[in-house]
Coordinates of C-alpha atoms in Angstrom, one line a residue:
M517 CA 115.1 67.8 115.0
K518 CA 113.1 70.6 112.6
K519 CA 112.6 73.7 114.4
L520 CA 109.4 74.3 115.3
K521 CA 107.5 77.4 113.7
F522 CA 105.3 79.8 114.8
P523 CA 101.3 78.5 113.2
T524 CA 100.0 80.6 110.9
P525 CA 97.1 82.7 111.6
Y526 CA 94.7 80.5 110.6
T527 CA 95.4 78.2 112.9
V528 CA 96.1 80.7 115.4
L529 CA 92.1 81.9 114.9
M530 CA 90.8 78.3 114.5
L531 CA 92.9 77.9 117.8
V532 CA 90.8 80.7 119.2
I533 CA 87.6 79.7 118.1
I534 CA 87.9 76.1 119.9
L535 CA 88.9 77.8 123.3
A536 CA 85.3 79.8 123.0
A537 CA 83.8 76.6 121.5
S538 CA 85.4 74.8 124.9
L539 CA 84.1 77.6 127.7
T540 CA 80.7 76.7 126.3
F541 CA 81.3 74.0 128.4
L542 CA 83.3 75.4 131.5
L543 CA 80.6 78.4 131.7
P544 CA 77.2 78.0 132.1
S545 CA 74.8 79.5 129.9
G546 CA 73.4 83.2 130.8
S547 CA 71.9 86.5 129.6
Y548 CA 71.2 90.1 130.0
S549 CA 68.0 91.3 129.7
S550 CA 67.6 93.9 126.7
L551 CA 65.9 96.6 125.5
E552 CA 66.0 98.0 121.9
Y553 CA 63.6 101.3 120.6
N554 CA 60.7 100.4 117.9
K555 CA 60.4 103.7 116.4
A556 CA 56.9 102.6 114.3
Q557 CA 55.3 102.2 117.3
D558 CA 57.5 104.4 119.8
S559 CA 57.8 101.6 122.0
F560 CA 60.4 99.9 124.0
V561 CA 61.1 95.7 123.3
I562 CA 61.9 93.8 125.9
R563 CA 63.8 90.8 125.3
T564 CA 64.2 88.6 128.5
A565 CA 65.6 84.8 128.2
D566 CA 62.0 83.7 127.8
S567 CA 59.5 86.3 126.6
V568 CA 59.3 89.5 124.7
Y569 CA 56.8 92.5 125.5
T570 CA 56.6 95.6 125.0
L571 CA 56.6 99.2 127.2
P572 CA 55.7 102.9 126.7
A573 CA 58.6 104.4 125.4
T574 CA 59.4 107.5 128.5
Q575 CA 62.6 108.9 130.1
Q576 CA 60.9 106.5 133.3
Q577 CA 60.6 104.0 132.3
L578 CA 64.4 103.6 131.2
N579 CA 64.9 105.2 134.6
E580 CA 63.2 102.6 136.4
L581 CA 65.3 100.3 134.2
G582 CA 68.3 101.5 135.4
I583 CA 69.5 102.2 132.2
Q584 CA 71.1 106.1 132.5
I585 CA 70.3 106.8 128.9
Q586 CA 67.8 110.5 127.9
L587 CA 65.4 109.0 125.5
S588 CA 66.1 111.4 122.8
K589 CA 69.6 109.1 122.0
F590 CA 66.4 106.1 120.7
K591 CA 64.3 108.5 119.2
E592 CA 67.3 110.3 116.5
E593 CA 68.5 107.1 116.4
K594 CA 72.0 106.9 117.6
I595 CA 71.2 104.0 119.8
K596 CA 70.2 101.2 117.5
K597 CA 71.4 97.8 118.0
P598 CA 69.4 96.7 121.5
V599 CA 70.9 97.7 124.7
S600 CA 71.9 94.9 128.2
I601 CA 69.1 95.7 131.2
P602 CA 71.5 96.5 134.4
H603 CA 71.0 93.2 136.9
T604 CA 68.8 91.1 134.9
Y605 CA 71.5 88.9 134.5
V606 CA 69.9 85.0 134.1
Q607 CA 71.5 81.5 133.3
S608 CA 69.4 79.2 131.0
K609 CA 69.8 76.1 129.6
P610 CA 73.5 75.1 128.5
R611 CA 74.2 75.2 125.2
P612 CA 77.9 73.3 124.6
Q613 CA 79.0 74.0 121.0
G614 CA 80.8 70.7 119.9
A615 CA 83.3 70.1 117.1
E616 CA 80.4 70.8 114.5
A617 CA 79.9 74.3 116.0
V618 CA 83.1 75.1 115.1
L619 CA 84.2 74.1 112.0
Y620 CA 80.4 75.9 111.0
A621 CA 81.8 78.9 112.4
P622 CA 84.7 80.1 110.0
I623 CA 82.1 79.4 107.8
K624 CA 79.7 81.5 109.1
G625 CA 82.1 83.7 109.7
I626 CA 82.9 84.6 106.6
Y627 CA 79.3 85.0 104.6
D628 CA 79.0 87.5 107.9
S629 CA 81.6 89.9 106.3
I630 CA 81.2 89.4 103.1
E631 CA 81.2 93.3 102.6
V632 CA 85.3 92.9 104.2
I633 CA 86.0 90.7 102.0
L634 CA 84.8 91.7 98.9
F635 CA 86.1 95.2 99.5
V636 CA 89.8 93.6 100.2
L637 CA 89.8 91.3 96.8
V638 CA 88.8 94.5 94.8
L639 CA 91.4 96.1 96.1
G640 CA 93.5 93.7 95.1
G641 CA 92.3 93.9 91.8
F642 CA 93.0 97.4 91.5
I643 CA 96.9 97.1 92.8
G644 CA 97.3 94.4 90.4
V645 CA 96.1 96.4 87.8
F646 CA 97.9 99.8 88.4
N647 CA 101.2 97.7 89.1
S648 CA 101.0 96.1 85.7
S649 CA 102.4 99.5 84.2
G650 CA 104.9 100.2 86.8
A651 CA 104.7 103.4 87.7
L652 CA 104.3 102.5 91.2
N653 CA 107.8 101.6 90.7
M654 CA 108.6 104.6 89.5
G655 CA 106.4 106.7 91.3
V656 CA 108.4 105.2 94.7
G657 CA 111.8 106.1 92.9
Y658 CA 111.5 109.2 92.8
L659 CA 110.1 110.2 96.3
A660 CA 113.1 107.9 97.4
H661 CA 115.0 110.9 95.3
K662 CA 113.0 113.7 97.1
L663 CA 113.2 112.1 100.7
K664 CA 116.8 111.6 100.9
G665 CA 118.2 111.7 104.0
R666 CA 114.7 113.0 105.4
E667 CA 112.7 109.6 105.4
G668 CA 112.2 110.1 109.2
I669 CA 109.5 112.5 107.9
L670 CA 107.1 109.9 106.4
I671 CA 106.9 107.9 109.4
I672 CA 106.0 111.1 111.2
L673 CA 103.6 112.5 109.1
L674 CA 101.9 109.0 108.1
T675 CA 101.6 108.6 112.0
T676 CA 99.9 111.2 113.0
L677 CA 97.7 111.5 110.0
L678 CA 96.0 107.8 110.6
S679 CA 95.5 108.7 113.9
L680 CA 94.1 111.6 113.2
G681 CA 91.5 109.2 111.1
G682 CA 91.1 107.3 114.1
T683 CA 90.1 109.4 116.9
S684 CA 87.8 111.1 114.4
F685 CA 85.7 108.9 112.4
G686 CA 86.8 105.4 113.2
L687 CA 89.9 104.6 110.7
A688 CA 89.8 100.6 111.2
E689 CA 89.5 98.1 108.2
E690 CA 89.9 101.3 105.5
T691 CA 92.9 101.2 106.7
F692 CA 94.0 97.7 104.2
A693 CA 93.9 100.3 101.4
F694 CA 96.6 101.7 102.6
Y695 CA 99.4 99.1 102.7
P696 CA 100.2 97.9 99.0
M697 CA 100.3 101.8 98.5
L698 CA 102.8 102.6 101.9
V699 CA 104.9 99.5 101.7
P700 CA 106.6 99.9 99.1
I701 CA 107.7 103.6 99.7
F702 CA 108.8 102.4 102.9
L703 CA 111.3 99.8 101.4
A704 CA 112.8 102.0 99.3
A705 CA 114.0 104.2 102.0
G706 CA 115.7 101.1 103.5
Y707 CA 113.4 100.2 106.3
D708 CA 111.9 96.6 106.3
L709 CA 107.9 95.5 106.4
I710 CA 107.4 96.4 110.0
V711 CA 108.1 99.5 109.9
P712 CA 104.8 100.2 107.6
L713 CA 103.0 98.3 109.2
A714 CA 103.7 99.6 112.5
V715 CA 102.7 103.2 110.9
I716 CA 99.1 102.2 109.5
Y717 CA 98.3 100.1 112.3
I718 CA 99.4 101.6 115.4
G719 CA 98.7 105.3 113.9
S720 CA 95.3 104.3 113.5
N721 CA 94.9 101.9 116.6
V722 CA 96.2 104.8 118.6
G723 CA 93.8 107.5 117.5
S724 CA 90.8 105.1 117.9
M725 CA 91.9 104.1 121.5
A726 CA 92.1 107.5 122.5
S727 CA 88.8 109.0 120.9
T728 CA 88.2 112.7 120.6
T729 CA 84.6 112.5 118.3
N730 CA 84.8 109.1 116.5
P731 CA 81.0 107.6 116.0
F732 CA 81.9 104.1 116.6
A733 CA 83.4 104.3 119.5
V734 CA 83.1 107.0 122.3
I735 CA 79.8 108.9 121.1
I736 CA 78.1 105.5 121.5
A737 CA 80.2 104.1 124.3
S738 CA 78.9 107.9 126.1
D739 CA 75.5 107.8 124.8
A740 CA 75.1 104.0 126.4
A741 CA 76.5 105.0 129.8
G742 CA 74.6 107.9 130.2
V743 CA 76.7 110.7 130.0
D744 CA 77.9 113.1 127.6
W745 CA 80.6 112.5 125.1
T746 CA 82.5 115.7 125.8
S747 CA 82.5 115.5 129.6
G748 CA 85.9 113.5 128.9
I749 CA 87.3 114.8 126.2
S750 CA 89.9 116.6 127.6
I751 CA 92.1 113.5 128.9
R752 CA 91.6 111.6 126.0
F753 CA 93.4 114.5 123.9
I754 CA 95.9 113.9 126.9
A755 CA 95.9 110.9 125.8
L756 CA 96.2 111.2 121.8
I757 CA 98.9 113.7 121.8
S758 CA 101.0 111.4 124.3
C759 CA 100.8 107.7 122.7
V760 CA 101.3 109.4 118.9
I761 CA 104.2 110.6 120.5
I762 CA 105.0 107.6 121.9
S763 CA 104.1 105.5 119.1
I764 CA 106.4 107.6 116.3
L765 CA 109.4 107.6 119.1
Y766 CA 108.9 103.9 119.3
I767 CA 108.6 103.4 115.8
I768 CA 111.3 105.6 114.1
R769 CA 113.9 103.8 116.9
Y770 CA 113.3 100.2 115.2
A771 CA 113.1 102.0 111.6
E772 CA 116.2 103.3 112.0
K773 CA 118.2 100.6 113.6
V774 CA 117.0 98.6 110.5
R775 CA 117.6 101.1 108.5
K776 CA 121.5 101.1 109.6
H777 CA 122.0 97.4 110.2
P778 CA 119.9 95.4 108.7
E779 CA 120.0 92.3 110.1
K780 CA 118.7 93.5 113.3
S781 CA 115.3 93.7 111.9
I782 CA 112.3 91.3 113.6
V783 CA 111.4 90.0 109.6
Y784 CA 115.3 90.1 108.7
G785 CA 114.9 87.6 105.0
V786 CA 111.3 87.2 105.1
A787 CA 110.0 87.2 101.8
L788 CA 108.0 90.4 99.9
P789 CA 104.9 89.8 99.5
E790 CA 104.1 89.0 95.4
I791 CA 101.4 92.2 95.3
Y792 CA 104.6 94.4 96.3
A793 CA 107.2 92.4 94.7
I794 CA 108.1 95.2 92.0
S795 CA 112.0 95.6 91.1
A796 CA 113.7 97.7 92.9
P797 CA 113.2 101.2 92.0
E798 CA 115.3 103.9 89.9
K799 CA 115.6 107.0 91.6
T800 CA 114.8 108.8 88.9
T801 CA 114.2 113.6 88.9
S802 CA 111.4 113.6 87.0
L803 CA 108.7 111.4 85.8
K804 CA 106.9 111.7 82.3
L805 CA 103.4 112.7 81.8
S806 CA 101.6 109.4 81.4
T807 CA 103.1 107.9 84.7
K808 CA 102.1 111.2 86.8
I809 CA 98.2 111.1 85.6
E810 CA 98.5 107.3 86.6
L811 CA 99.9 108.2 90.4
L812 CA 97.3 110.6 90.0
V813 CA 94.3 109.4 89.9
F814 CA 95.9 106.1 92.0
A815 CA 96.6 109.1 94.9
L816 CA 93.0 110.7 94.5
S817 CA 91.0 107.1 94.5
F818 CA 92.6 107.2 98.7
V819 CA 92.1 110.5 99.1
V820 CA 88.1 110.0 98.1
M821 CA 87.5 107.2 100.0
I822 CA 88.7 109.1 103.3
I823 CA 86.4 111.8 102.2
G824 CA 83.7 109.5 101.6
V825 CA 84.0 107.4 105.3
S826 CA 84.6 110.9 106.9
K827 CA 82.0 112.7 105.0
W828 CA 79.5 111.3 102.9
E829 CA 78.9 107.9 105.5
W830 CA 80.7 105.6 102.9
W831 CA 81.1 101.8 104.3
F832 CA 82.6 98.9 102.6
Q833 CA 79.8 99.2 98.8
Q834 CA 81.1 102.2 98.4
M835 CA 84.5 101.9 98.9
T836 CA 84.2 98.5 96.8
V837 CA 83.0 100.2 94.1
L838 CA 85.4 103.4 94.3
F839 CA 88.3 101.0 93.6
L840 CA 86.7 99.0 90.8
V841 CA 86.0 102.5 88.8
A842 CA 89.5 103.3 89.7
A843 CA 90.8 100.1 88.6
I844 CA 89.1 100.1 85.2
V845 CA 90.1 103.8 84.9
I846 CA 93.8 103.1 85.3
A847 CA 93.4 100.5 82.7
F848 CA 92.3 102.5 80.0
L849 CA 94.6 105.1 80.7
Q850 CA 97.4 102.3 80.0
R851 CA 94.8 101.1 77.0
S852 CA 95.3 97.7 78.7
G853 CA 92.2 95.2 76.5
E854 CA 89.3 93.2 78.1
Q855 CA 91.3 90.0 78.4
Q856 CA 94.7 91.9 79.5
F857 CA 92.5 94.2 82.5
I858 CA 90.8 91.4 83.7
N859 CA 93.6 88.9 83.9
R860 CA 95.6 91.9 86.2
F861 CA 92.8 92.6 87.8
M862 CA 92.2 88.5 89.1
T863 CA 95.7 88.0 89.8
G864 CA 96.3 90.8 92.3
A865 CA 93.0 89.8 93.6
S866 CA 94.2 86.4 94.2
E867 CA 97.2 88.2 96.2
L868 CA 94.5 89.4 98.9
L869 CA 92.9 86.1 99.0
S870 CA 94.5 84.7 102.6
V871 CA 93.6 88.7 104.0
A872 CA 90.1 88.0 103.2
F873 CA 90.4 84.3 104.5
I874 CA 91.4 85.8 107.9
I875 CA 88.9 88.4 108.3
G876 CA 86.1 86.1 107.6
I877 CA 87.4 83.1 110.5
A878 CA 87.8 85.4 112.9
R879 CA 84.5 86.7 112.6
G880 CA 83.9 83.5 113.8
V881 CA 84.5 83.4 117.2
S882 CA 81.4 85.9 117.9
F883 CA 79.1 83.0 116.3
I884 CA 80.3 80.1 119.3
L885 CA 79.8 82.7 121.9
N886 CA 76.6 83.9 120.7
D887 CA 75.2 80.3 120.4
G888 CA 76.7 79.2 123.6
Q889 CA 75.3 82.4 125.4
I890 CA 78.3 82.7 127.3
S891 CA 78.6 86.5 126.3
G892 CA 76.4 87.8 129.2
T893 CA 78.2 85.4 131.6
I894 CA 81.6 86.4 130.9
L895 CA 80.7 90.2 131.0
H896 CA 78.4 89.0 134.6
Y897 CA 81.4 87.9 136.1
A898 CA 83.7 90.6 135.4
T899 CA 81.3 93.2 136.7
D900 CA 81.4 90.7 139.8
L901 CA 85.1 91.4 139.2
V902 CA 85.1 94.9 139.4
Q903 CA 82.2 95.4 141.7
G904 CA 82.6 97.4 145.3
M905 CA 86.7 98.0 144.4
S906 CA 87.8 101.8 145.3
P907 CA 88.4 103.8 142.4
M908 CA 92.5 103.6 142.5
L909 CA 91.7 100.0 141.9
F910 CA 88.4 100.4 140.1
L911 CA 89.7 101.9 136.8
P912 CA 92.2 100.0 136.2
M913 CA 90.7 97.0 136.6
L914 CA 87.9 98.3 134.3
M915 CA 90.5 98.6 131.7
L916 CA 91.6 95.1 131.7
V917 CA 87.9 93.6 131.3
F918 CA 88.1 95.7 128.7
G919 CA 90.5 94.2 127.3
V920 CA 89.9 90.8 127.6
L921 CA 86.1 91.2 126.4
S922 CA 87.7 92.2 123.4
L923 CA 89.3 89.5 122.6
F924 CA 85.5 87.7 122.3
I925 CA 83.9 91.2 121.2
A926 CA 85.9 92.7 118.4
S927 CA 83.2 95.6 117.6
S928 CA 84.1 99.0 119.1
S929 CA 79.8 99.2 119.2
G930 CA 78.8 96.1 120.1
M931 CA 80.7 96.2 123.2
A932 CA 79.8 99.7 124.2
V933 CA 76.1 98.5 124.0
L934 CA 76.8 95.4 125.8
T935 CA 78.7 96.6 128.3
M936 CA 78.3 100.5 129.2
P937 CA 74.7 100.0 130.6
I938 CA 76.1 97.7 133.3
I939 CA 79.3 98.9 134.1
G940 CA 78.5 102.3 133.7
S941 CA 76.1 101.6 136.3
L942 CA 78.3 100.5 139.2
A943 CA 80.5 103.8 138.4
S944 CA 78.4 106.0 141.0
V945 CA 78.5 102.9 143.2
V946 CA 81.7 102.6 143.8
G947 CA 82.6 106.9 143.2
V948 CA 83.8 107.5 139.6
E949 CA 82.3 109.6 136.9
G950 CA 80.7 108.2 133.6
H951 CA 83.3 109.7 131.2
S952 CA 86.0 107.8 133.4
V953 CA 84.5 104.4 132.4
V954 CA 84.6 105.3 129.0
S955 CA 88.3 106.5 128.7
A956 CA 88.6 102.8 130.3
Y957 CA 86.9 101.5 127.7
L958 CA 88.6 102.9 124.8
F959 CA 92.2 103.0 126.2
G960 CA 90.9 98.8 127.3
M961 CA 89.4 98.0 123.8
G962 CA 92.8 100.1 122.0
I963 CA 95.4 98.5 123.9
M964 CA 94.0 94.7 123.1
S965 CA 93.2 96.0 119.8
L966 CA 97.5 96.0 119.6
I967 CA 97.8 92.1 119.4
T968 CA 94.0 90.4 120.1
P969 CA 93.7 87.8 117.2
T970 CA 90.3 88.3 116.4
G971 CA 90.9 91.8 115.8
L972 CA 92.1 93.5 112.6
I973 CA 95.5 92.1 113.3
L974 CA 95.9 88.9 112.2
P975 CA 94.3 90.2 108.6
S976 CA 97.2 93.2 108.9
L977 CA 99.5 90.8 108.7
A978 CA 98.8 89.1 106.1
M979 CA 99.2 92.0 104.3
V980 CA 103.0 92.2 104.7
N981 CA 103.6 88.5 105.4
V982 CA 105.1 89.2 109.0
N983 CA 103.7 86.5 111.4
Y984 CA 101.9 86.9 115.0
K985 CA 105.4 86.3 117.2
Q986 CA 107.1 88.5 115.1
W987 CA 104.7 91.1 116.0
L988 CA 104.7 90.4 119.5
Q989 CA 108.1 90.6 119.8
F990 CA 107.6 94.5 118.7
C991 CA 104.6 95.6 119.5
M992 CA 104.2 94.0 123.3
P993 CA 107.6 96.8 125.6
L994 CA 105.2 99.8 123.3
V995 CA 101.5 97.7 125.0
V996 CA 103.5 98.0 128.3
I997 CA 104.1 101.4 128.0
F998 CA 100.7 102.3 127.2
V999 CA 99.3 100.4 130.1
V1000 CA 101.1 102.5 132.5
V1001 CA 100.5 105.8 130.8
L1002 CA 97.2 105.4 130.1
T1003 CA 96.5 103.6 133.7
I1004 CA 98.3 106.9 134.8
L1005 CA 95.8 109.1 132.8
L1006 CA 93.0 107.1 134.9
W1007 CA 94.6 108.1 137.9
I1008 CA 94.2 111.9 136.9

């Protein structure tokens, strides 16, 4: 009999969509009332299951509704999304999502994530244009010569830098840009495809998991829980240092084993993605001036992207334009003709088309949950589960709850405004401080983001042609270690 193969990311995501649709038949539909600030009228808009009305925007109104958020957070537009109102869950008419909804979900997801998809395709075009000159091959060969015997420095340095990006400004989807640059470097150092994937994905995720100033996670969650975002920063800083060190040691241990014994690689024999299919780099001690200029433009593109996201509030539109302009500049340096440039750009873009589709299909899960109105139901059951527990049991269970919820709600900011006002209100009853709830939210989502198929892991795997089963084989021991370490830190 033919050996059964692990399904492709598309099949995995469609199975998750079918699972979500099945839950709409098993769970009752329901929702919490929500509150949203109307700046033009200086009022709160309250939406219930069957009505919409306004209230004066005062701190007293927030207190009466059980929302522990300062009024200034709304007026300063630090909280823009609708906030769930505690103790307002009501069941509604069932809205099961059948076969038609399942078929439409990935299409809706692709429409909804067009900004990210376009960014990935333009990034692929940029890489296609750059690779055509052979500059990357020569640059990698030069770096391999310089790092000979010190390749481990790459893992330490890049994991640390990416974690700093995650903890400070929420580096996430932007990491797609680093794969085409870093994968050839790690392969030239004698490592396999798992190593650059682990450095990039685990590095940025560990940073987000232990967010210190990340506005999309710790700040908005703290605001929604009604606590100052700096109140729990010491334990999250300890978590950041601990988990970065653990990650580096874990990756280096695997990387050195693979470098010495390539046949022990989890992805031994896996084909190299076409976008990285450059000839084996020749170790060289010098580079031509034209090659240096191309490599400089290539590197500066990523530096400008990082500065733009962290300092200038760039988003996907600006990043897409950046790499389009960079591709044109490199084509000019190569003295490419118009037709040659277009061909190379389109070839590179086509190589990342699968990644783009995976991003869109993953977004489709949220449409099933929202249209079936079971997100509120799942949250309601989760709060009932943890209510009344002792603090020592409450916090690890809360971390588990956030982890499970992240399977269906991948957005960190969306999770925060949906769950924090409700679960945060339980903290005082149980005897737990609000900042500990925020830490449990960060840790739970962060751990699950390493493996949840509805997040960024499947498109990241597609970037390096690694399947989900291989990733779980590599990553699960690290997940278990993180669970133990972060539970202990929550207890502390």
